[in-house]
Backbone as numpy.savetxt, mean C-alpha at the origin, in Angstrom:
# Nx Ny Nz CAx CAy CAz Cx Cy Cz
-21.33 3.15 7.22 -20.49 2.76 6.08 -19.06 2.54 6.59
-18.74 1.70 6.70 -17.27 1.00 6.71 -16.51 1.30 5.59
-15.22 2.03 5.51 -14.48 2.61 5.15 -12.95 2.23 5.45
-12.23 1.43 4.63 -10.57 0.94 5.07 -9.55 1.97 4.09
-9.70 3.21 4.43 -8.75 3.71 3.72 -7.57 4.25 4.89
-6.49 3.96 4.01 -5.06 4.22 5.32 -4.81 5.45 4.26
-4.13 6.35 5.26 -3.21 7.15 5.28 -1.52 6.61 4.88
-0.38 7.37 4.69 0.58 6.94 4.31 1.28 6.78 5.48
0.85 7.10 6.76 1.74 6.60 7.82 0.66 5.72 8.14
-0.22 4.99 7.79 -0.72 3.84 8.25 -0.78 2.84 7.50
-0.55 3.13 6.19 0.15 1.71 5.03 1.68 2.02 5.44
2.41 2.87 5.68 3.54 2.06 6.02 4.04 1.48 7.17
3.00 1.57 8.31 3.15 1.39 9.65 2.46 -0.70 9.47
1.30 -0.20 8.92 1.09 -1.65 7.92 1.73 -2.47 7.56
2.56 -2.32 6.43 4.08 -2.86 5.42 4.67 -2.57 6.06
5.50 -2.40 7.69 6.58 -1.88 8.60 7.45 -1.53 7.35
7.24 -0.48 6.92 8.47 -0.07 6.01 8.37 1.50 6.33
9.39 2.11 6.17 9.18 3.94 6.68 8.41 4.25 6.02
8.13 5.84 6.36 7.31 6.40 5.82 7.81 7.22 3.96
8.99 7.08 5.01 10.17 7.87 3.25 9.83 6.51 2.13
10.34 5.25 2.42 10.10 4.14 1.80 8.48 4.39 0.87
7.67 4.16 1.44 6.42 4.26 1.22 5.78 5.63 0.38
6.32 6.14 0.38 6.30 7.67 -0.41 7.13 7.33 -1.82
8.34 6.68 -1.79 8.77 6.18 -2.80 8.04 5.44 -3.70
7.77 4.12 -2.90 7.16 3.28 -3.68 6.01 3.50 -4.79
4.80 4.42 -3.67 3.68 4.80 -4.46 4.41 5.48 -5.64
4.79 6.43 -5.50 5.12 7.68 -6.02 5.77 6.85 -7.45
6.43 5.54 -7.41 6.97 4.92 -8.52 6.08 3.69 -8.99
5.05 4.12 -8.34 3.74 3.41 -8.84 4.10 1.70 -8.54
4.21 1.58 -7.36 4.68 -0.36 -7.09 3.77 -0.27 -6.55
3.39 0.67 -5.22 1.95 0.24 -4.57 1.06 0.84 -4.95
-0.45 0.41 -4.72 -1.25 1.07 -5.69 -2.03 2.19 -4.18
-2.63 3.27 -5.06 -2.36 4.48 -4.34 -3.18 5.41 -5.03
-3.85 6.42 -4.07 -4.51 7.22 -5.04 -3.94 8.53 -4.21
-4.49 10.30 -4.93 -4.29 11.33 -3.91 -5.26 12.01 -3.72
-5.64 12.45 -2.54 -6.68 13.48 -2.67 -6.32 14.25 -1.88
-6.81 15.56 -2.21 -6.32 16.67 -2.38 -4.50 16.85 -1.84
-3.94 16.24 -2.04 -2.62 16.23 -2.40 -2.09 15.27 -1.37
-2.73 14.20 -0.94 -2.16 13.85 -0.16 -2.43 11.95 -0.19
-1.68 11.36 -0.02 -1.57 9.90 -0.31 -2.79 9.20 0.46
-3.57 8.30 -0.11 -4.41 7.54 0.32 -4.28 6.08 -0.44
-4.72 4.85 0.68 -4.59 3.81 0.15 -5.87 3.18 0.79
-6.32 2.34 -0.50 -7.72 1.00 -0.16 -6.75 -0.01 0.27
-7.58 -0.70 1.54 -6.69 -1.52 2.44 -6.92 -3.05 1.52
-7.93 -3.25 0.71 -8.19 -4.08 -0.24 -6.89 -4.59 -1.08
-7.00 -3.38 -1.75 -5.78 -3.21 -3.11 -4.32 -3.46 -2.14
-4.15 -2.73 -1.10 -2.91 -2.83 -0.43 -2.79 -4.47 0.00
-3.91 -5.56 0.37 -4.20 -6.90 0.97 -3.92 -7.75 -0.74
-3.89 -6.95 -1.76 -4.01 -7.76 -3.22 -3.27 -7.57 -3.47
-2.68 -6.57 -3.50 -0.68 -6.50 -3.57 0.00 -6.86 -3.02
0.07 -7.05 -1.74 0.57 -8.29 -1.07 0.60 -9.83 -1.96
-0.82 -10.00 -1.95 -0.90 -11.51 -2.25 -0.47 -11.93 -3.58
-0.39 -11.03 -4.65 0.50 -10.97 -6.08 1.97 -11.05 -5.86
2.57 -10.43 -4.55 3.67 -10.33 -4.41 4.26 -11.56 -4.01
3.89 -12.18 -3.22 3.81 -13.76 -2.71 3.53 -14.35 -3.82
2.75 -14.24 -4.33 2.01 -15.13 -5.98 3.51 -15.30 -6.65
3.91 -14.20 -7.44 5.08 -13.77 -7.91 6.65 -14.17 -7.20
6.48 -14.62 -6.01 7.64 -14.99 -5.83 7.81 -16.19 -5.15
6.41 -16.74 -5.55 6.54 -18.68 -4.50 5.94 -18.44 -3.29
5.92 -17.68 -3.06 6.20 -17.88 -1.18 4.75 -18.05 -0.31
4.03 -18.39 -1.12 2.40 -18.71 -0.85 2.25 -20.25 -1.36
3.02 -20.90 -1.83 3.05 -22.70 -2.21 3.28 -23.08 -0.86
């Protein structure tokens, strides 16, 4: 079973954005994000679809 779930130092190593950054973001619900057992997890899917909304949303994919 193939499994793409990142950790929060590997979606932000991902999005080159820090790790503080990335703790923000989720935490203010921009990236989508789940926790288990207290600790940040991300589907590399949802993280690849938020991207492409983000581009959608701002032109930059025409």
């Amino acid at each position: 079973m193939q499994t793409d779930i990142l950790t929060i130092k590997e979606v932000s190593a991902y999005l080159k954005i820090t790790e503080k950054t990335a703790y923000r973001l989720t935490a203010e619900g921009k990236i989508p994000g789940f926790k288990v057992g207290g600790a940040w997890r991300f589907r590399k899917q949802e993280i690849d679809a938020w991207i492409d909304e983000r581009m959608k949303d701002s032109g930059a994919s025409s």
